[in-house]
């Protein structure tokens, strides 16, 4: 794997500008209109189901929006997406993952013969936890014909 192409560097620079502008405007709006920004963020949470979780507390994660940690996380994710290549119905990219034991491996290491491997990406967000029981039911219903793998992704908010 060599150096990224000049086109990729230009795309990364453009994404850096977009994310920096997004965070700067968000920070200004959060400072000037905290109540309105909070309402908008909670409205986004309604769409994803996060606010339906009885254990959900928006005080835990709204303050992390537009922080330095938020900026670096969003930038990293957007840069990674520039290089993601996959087609619907095709093979998943053979991305590196780390098992709970700490062992490093790749997604394809979890494939067994011709059995489909269902990937579920998520983190400890209220919406993911709220819908986890539905995923467990899928495993119960289709575990005899497919394998399931949950891939934990980093969160964009402080971990405490």
C-alpha positions as semicolon CSV with decimal commas, in nm:
position;residue;x (nm);y (nm);z (nm)
1;X;0,000;0,000;0,000
2;X;0,167;0,320;-0,117
3;X;0,100;0,684;-0,055
4;X;-0,251;0,813;-0,116
5;X;-0,310;0,969;-0,457
6;X;-0,312;1,349;-0,496
7;X;-0,688;1,330;-0,556
8;X;-0,735;1,164;-0,217
9;X;-0,528;1,436;-0,049
10;X;-0,750;1,703;-0,207
11;X;-1,062;1,519;-0,090
12;X;-0,916;1,495;0,262
13;X;-0,840;1,867;0,261
14;X;-1,198;1,942;0,150
15;X;-1,338;1,715;0,425
16;X;-1,111;1,886;0,681
17;X;-1,255;2,223;0,576
18;X;-1,615;2,092;0,591
19;X;-1,575;1,934;0,935
20;X;-1,393;2,238;1,077
21;X;-1,667;2,467;0,947
22;X;-1,941;2,236;1,080
23;X;-1,784;2,225;1,428
24;X;-1,710;2,599;1,437
25;X;-2,064;2,694;1,337
26;X;-2,207;2,436;1,576
27;X;-1,995;2,569;1,863
28;X;-2,105;2,929;1,792
29;X;-2,471;2,828;1,771
30;X;-2,442;2,618;2,088
31;X;-2,295;2,920;2,268
32;X;-2,546;3,175;2,136
33;X;-2,861;2,960;2,129
34;X;-2,809;2,666;2,368
35;X;-3,178;2,590;2,416
36;X;-3,254;2,581;2,041
37;X;-2,948;2,367;1,960
38;X;-3,046;2,126;2,238
39;X;-3,398;2,102;2,088
40;X;-3,254;2,024;1,744
41;X;-3,018;1,759;1,881
42;X;-3,303;1,599;2,078
43;X;-3,520;1,603;1,763
44;X;-3,243;1,410;1,583
45;X;-3,243;1,168;1,877
46;X;-3,617;1,115;1,831
47;X;-3,560;1,005;1,471
48;X;-3,305;0,744;1,578
49;X;-3,502;0,623;1,881
50;X;-3,240;0,736;2,132
51;X;-3,483;0,938;2,342
52;X;-3,726;0,645;2,380
53;X;-3,475;0,460;2,595
54;X;-3,578;0,500;2,962
55;X;-3,209;0,500;3,066
56;X;-3,127;0,779;2,821
57;X;-2,996;1,106;2,962
58;X;-2,916;1,373;2,710
59;X;-2,704;1,556;2,970
60;X;-2,444;1,282;2,919
61;X;-2,381;1,344;2,551
62;X;-2,517;1,679;2,429
63;X;-2,224;1,872;2,586
64;X;-1,981;1,661;2,379
65;X;-2,123;1,789;2,049
66;X;-1,884;2,025;1,872
67;X;-1,599;1,953;2,117
68;X;-1,239;1,891;2,012
69;X;-1,290;1,517;2,061
70;X;-1,603;1,535;1,845
71;X;-1,406;1,719;1,573
72;X;-1,127;1,459;1,559
73;X;-1,369;1,167;1,565
74;X;-1,590;1,304;1,285
75;X;-1,282;1,394;1,079
76;X;-1,138;1,043;1,120
77;X;-1,468;0,878;1,023
78;X;-1,516;1,103;0,719
79;X;-1,157;1,041;0,604
80;X;-1,203;0,665;0,641
81;X;-1,521;0,681;0,435
82;X;-1,326;0,835;0,148
83;X;-1,145;0,503;0,107
84;X;-1,437;0,266;0,173
85;X;-1,532;0,067;-0,134
86;X;-1,806;-0,194;-0,140
87;X;-2,103;-0,294;-0,350
88;X;-2,446;-0,402;-0,233
89;X;-2,455;-0,780;-0,222
90;X;-2,077;-0,798;-0,255
91;X;-1,819;-0,895;0,001
92;X;-1,768;-0,669;0,299
93;X;-1,427;-0,501;0,309
94;X;-1,182;-0,713;0,504
95;X;-1,129;-0,447;0,770
96;X;-0,907;-0,506;1,071
97;X;-1,095;-0,566;1,397
98;X;-0,995;-0,653;1,753
99;X;-1,158;-0,937;1,945
100;X;-1,267;-0,884;2,306
101;X;-0,957;-1,081;2,405
102;X;-0,739;-0,815;2,238
103;X;-0,639;-1,039;1,947
104;X;-0,619;-0,855;1,615
105;X;-0,787;-1,015;1,314
106;X;-1,001;-0,925;1,012
107;X;-1,373;-0,944;0,940
108;X;-1,327;-1,228;0,691
109;X;-1,177;-1,441;0,971
110;X;-1,532;-1,477;1,105
111;X;-1,670;-1,623;0,780
112;X;-1,747;-1,995;0,787
113;X;-1,780;-2,166;0,451
114;X;-2,074;-2,043;0,246
115;X;-2,277;-1,925;0,545
116;X;-2,380;-1,559;0,524
117;X;-2,213;-1,335;0,779
118;X;-2,445;-1,061;0,904
119;X;-2,254;-0,758;1,028
120;X;-2,408;-0,523;1,284
121;X;-2,210;-0,206;1,350
122;X;-2,282;-0,006;1,664
123;X;-2,159;0,147;1,985
124;X;-2,298;0,200;2,332
125;X;-2,536;0,468;2,215
126;X;-2,889;0,466;2,355
127;X;-3,038;0,387;2,013
128;X;-2,812;0,084;1,963
129;X;-2,877;-0,053;2,312
130;X;-3,250;0,014;2,277
131;X;-3,267;-0,201;1,961
132;X;-3,030;-0,472;2,079
133;X;-3,314;-0,708;2,176
134;X;-3,439;-0,698;1,816
135;X;-3,095;-0,804;1,696
136;X;-3,089;-1,091;1,948
137;X;-3,423;-1,211;1,808
138;X;-3,274;-1,209;1,456
139;X;-2,992;-1,428;1,582
140;X;-3,239;-1,668;1,743
141;X;-3,453;-1,684;1,427
142;X;-3,173;-1,716;1,169
143;X;-2,874;-1,848;1,365
144;X;-2,913;-2,190;1,202
145;X;-2,849;-2,049;0,852
146;X;-2,629;-1,743;0,911
147;X;-2,357;-1,616;1,141
148;X;-2,380;-1,281;1,316
149;X;-2,107;-1,043;1,421
150;X;-2,139;-0,721;1,616
151;X;-1,862;-0,474;1,540
152;X;-1,828;-0,214;1,810
153;X;-1,733;0,125;1,671
154;X;-1,577;0,415;1,855
155;X;-1,803;0,677;1,998
156;X;-1,789;1,047;1,922
157;X;-1,851;1,152;2,280
158;X;-1,654;1,142;2,601
159;X;-1,641;0,811;2,784
160;X;-1,632;0,963;3,129
